[in-house]
Amino acid sequence: MDTRLAAITIIVEDRESAEAINRLLHLYGDYIVGRMGIPYRPRKVSVISVILDAPQDKISALSGKLGMLPGVSSKTVYSKEAKK
């Protein structure tokens, strides 16, 4: 199965979505290489970076589900090469 290395950056403006974010990340946990979250208190937001090694459809599905949560934005950057 081809997998891609990707980084999803998540900006959380509504802390009420934190539980849903963590639930989604748990569901895709087998693909997560690492994650880092940084609260930025002056702007009342949090920024989360998630590194994945997964099939492209799984990465896209996670990013899309995250972006549909209220007060949450996400963007994904992919590596150029797929791993077979």
PDB file of C-alpha atoms in Angstrom:
ATOM      1  CA  MET A   1       0.000   0.000   0.000  1.00  0.00           C
ATOM      2  CA  ASP A   2       1.358   3.413  -0.980  1.00  0.00           C
ATOM      3  CA  THR A   3       1.714   5.885   1.860  1.00  0.00           C
ATOM      4  CA  ARG A   4       2.653   9.533   1.944  1.00  0.00           C
ATOM      5  CA  LEU A   5       4.404  11.575   4.578  1.00  0.00           C
ATOM      6  CA  ALA A   6       2.292  14.608   5.438  1.00  0.00           C
ATOM      7  CA  ALA A   7       1.997  17.375   7.996  1.00  0.00           C
ATOM      8  CA  ILE A   8      -1.382  18.719   9.034  1.00  0.00           C
ATOM      9  CA  THR A   9      -1.445  22.077  10.763  1.00  0.00           C
ATOM     10  CA  ILE A  10      -4.547  22.699  12.833  1.00  0.00           C
ATOM     11  CA  ILE A  11      -5.529  26.100  14.223  1.00  0.00           C
ATOM     12  CA  VAL A  12      -8.094  25.879  16.995  1.00  0.00           C
ATOM     13  CA  GLU A  13     -10.058  29.061  17.683  1.00  0.00           C
ATOM     14  CA  ASP A  14     -12.905  27.353  19.567  1.00  0.00           C
ATOM     15  CA  ARG A  15     -11.716  25.287  22.537  1.00  0.00           C
ATOM     16  CA  GLU A  16     -15.093  23.537  22.607  1.00  0.00           C
ATOM     17  CA  SER A  17     -13.843  21.535  19.591  1.00  0.00           C
ATOM     18  CA  ALA A  18     -10.832  20.131  21.486  1.00  0.00           C
ATOM     19  CA  GLU A  19     -12.589  16.895  22.453  1.00  0.00           C
ATOM     20  CA  ALA A  20     -13.700  16.243  18.870  1.00  0.00           C
ATOM     21  CA  ILE A  21     -10.171  16.961  17.592  1.00  0.00           C
ATOM     22  CA  ASN A  22      -8.641  14.513  20.056  1.00  0.00           C
ATOM     23  CA  ARG A  23     -11.259  11.888  19.182  1.00  0.00           C
ATOM     24  CA  LEU A  24     -10.396  12.189  15.473  1.00  0.00           C
ATOM     25  CA  LEU A  25      -6.659  12.070  16.131  1.00  0.00           C
ATOM     26  CA  HIS A  26      -7.178   8.948  18.226  1.00  0.00           C
ATOM     27  CA  LEU A  27      -9.083   7.282  15.364  1.00  0.00           C
ATOM     28  CA  TYR A  28      -6.158   7.920  13.009  1.00  0.00           C
ATOM     29  CA  GLY A  29      -3.534   7.167  15.669  1.00  0.00           C
ATOM     30  CA  ASP A  30      -2.033   4.219  13.785  1.00  0.00           C
ATOM     31  CA  TYR A  31      -0.844   6.649  11.096  1.00  0.00           C
ATOM     32  CA  ILE A  32       0.434   9.429  13.372  1.00  0.00           C
ATOM     33  CA  VAL A  33       4.210   9.695  13.635  1.00  0.00           C
ATOM     34  CA  GLY A  34       4.083  12.590  16.094  1.00  0.00           C
ATOM     35  CA  ARG A  35       2.151  15.628  17.192  1.00  0.00           C
ATOM     36  CA  MET A  36       2.873  18.900  18.937  1.00  0.00           C
ATOM     37  CA  GLY A  37       0.399  21.400  20.308  1.00  0.00           C
ATOM     38  CA  ILE A  38       1.161  24.960  21.313  1.00  0.00           C
ATOM     39  CA  PRO A  39      -1.369  27.230  23.016  1.00  0.00           C
ATOM     40  CA  TYR A  40      -0.961  30.853  21.977  1.00  0.00           C
ATOM     41  CA  ARG A  41      -2.704  32.622  24.840  1.00  0.00           C
ATOM     42  CA  PRO A  42      -2.429  36.230  23.618  1.00  0.00           C
ATOM     43  CA  ARG A  43      -4.591  35.312  20.592  1.00  0.00           C
ATOM     44  CA  LYS A  44      -6.660  32.692  22.474  1.00  0.00           C
ATOM     45  CA  VAL A  45      -5.865  29.996  19.905  1.00  0.00           C
ATOM     46  CA  SER A  46      -3.949  26.729  19.839  1.00  0.00           C
ATOM     47  CA  VAL A  47      -1.817  25.425  16.991  1.00  0.00           C
ATOM     48  CA  ILE A  48      -1.374  21.687  16.559  1.00  0.00           C
ATOM     49  CA  SER A  49       1.044  20.039  14.111  1.00  0.00           C
ATOM     50  CA  VAL A  50       0.461  16.399  13.248  1.00  0.00           C
ATOM     51  CA  ILE A  51       2.894  14.306  11.184  1.00  0.00           C
ATOM     52  CA  LEU A  52       1.416  11.279   9.428  1.00  0.00           C
ATOM     53  CA  ASP A  53       2.671   8.394   7.300  1.00  0.00           C
ATOM     54  CA  ALA A  54      -0.543   7.137   5.731  1.00  0.00           C
ATOM     55  CA  PRO A  55      -2.406   6.467   2.496  1.00  0.00           C
ATOM     56  CA  GLN A  56      -3.378   9.744   0.861  1.00  0.00           C
ATOM     57  CA  ASP A  57      -7.105   9.055   1.261  1.00  0.00           C
ATOM     58  CA  LYS A  58      -6.696   8.669   5.045  1.00  0.00           C
ATOM     59  CA  ILE A  59      -4.748  11.921   5.293  1.00  0.00           C
ATOM     60  CA  SER A  60      -7.329  13.782   3.206  1.00  0.00           C
ATOM     61  CA  ALA A  61     -10.200  12.317   5.231  1.00  0.00           C
ATOM     62  CA  LEU A  62      -8.659  13.382   8.539  1.00  0.00           C
ATOM     63  CA  SER A  63      -7.839  16.879   7.309  1.00  0.00           C
ATOM     64  CA  GLY A  64     -11.335  17.316   5.892  1.00  0.00           C
ATOM     65  CA  LYS A  65     -13.038  16.123   9.081  1.00  0.00           C
ATOM     66  CA  LEU A  66     -10.877  18.450  11.166  1.00  0.00           C
ATOM     67  CA  GLY A  67     -11.652  21.427   8.930  1.00  0.00           C
ATOM     68  CA  MET A  68     -15.408  20.853   9.277  1.00  0.00           C
ATOM     69  CA  LEU A  69     -15.299  21.265  13.065  1.00  0.00           C
ATOM     70  CA  PRO A  70     -16.524  24.642  14.377  1.00  0.00           C
ATOM     71  CA  GLY A  71     -13.701  27.072  15.044  1.00  0.00           C
ATOM     72  CA  VAL A  72     -11.066  24.777  13.489  1.00  0.00           C
ATOM     73  CA  SER A  73      -8.946  25.332  10.372  1.00  0.00           C
ATOM     74  CA  SER A  74      -6.578  22.764   8.895  1.00  0.00           C
ATOM     75  CA  LYS A  75      -4.113  22.636   6.018  1.00  0.00           C
ATOM     76  CA  THR A  76      -2.056  19.712   4.798  1.00  0.00           C
ATOM     77  CA  VAL A  77       1.378  19.576   3.183  1.00  0.00           C
ATOM     78  CA  TYR A  78       2.455  16.351   1.442  1.00  0.00           C
ATOM     79  CA  SER A  79       5.872  14.925   0.675  1.00  0.00           C
ATOM     80  CA  LYS A  80       6.568  14.536  -3.031  1.00  0.00           C
ATOM     81  CA  GLU A  81       7.349  10.826  -2.908  1.00  0.00           C
ATOM     82  CA  ALA A  82       5.026   7.970  -2.000  1.00  0.00           C
ATOM     83  CA  LYS A  83       6.411   4.975  -0.098  1.00  0.00           C
ATOM     84  CA  LYS A  84       5.461   1.579  -1.451  1.00  0.00           C
TER      85      LYS A  84
END
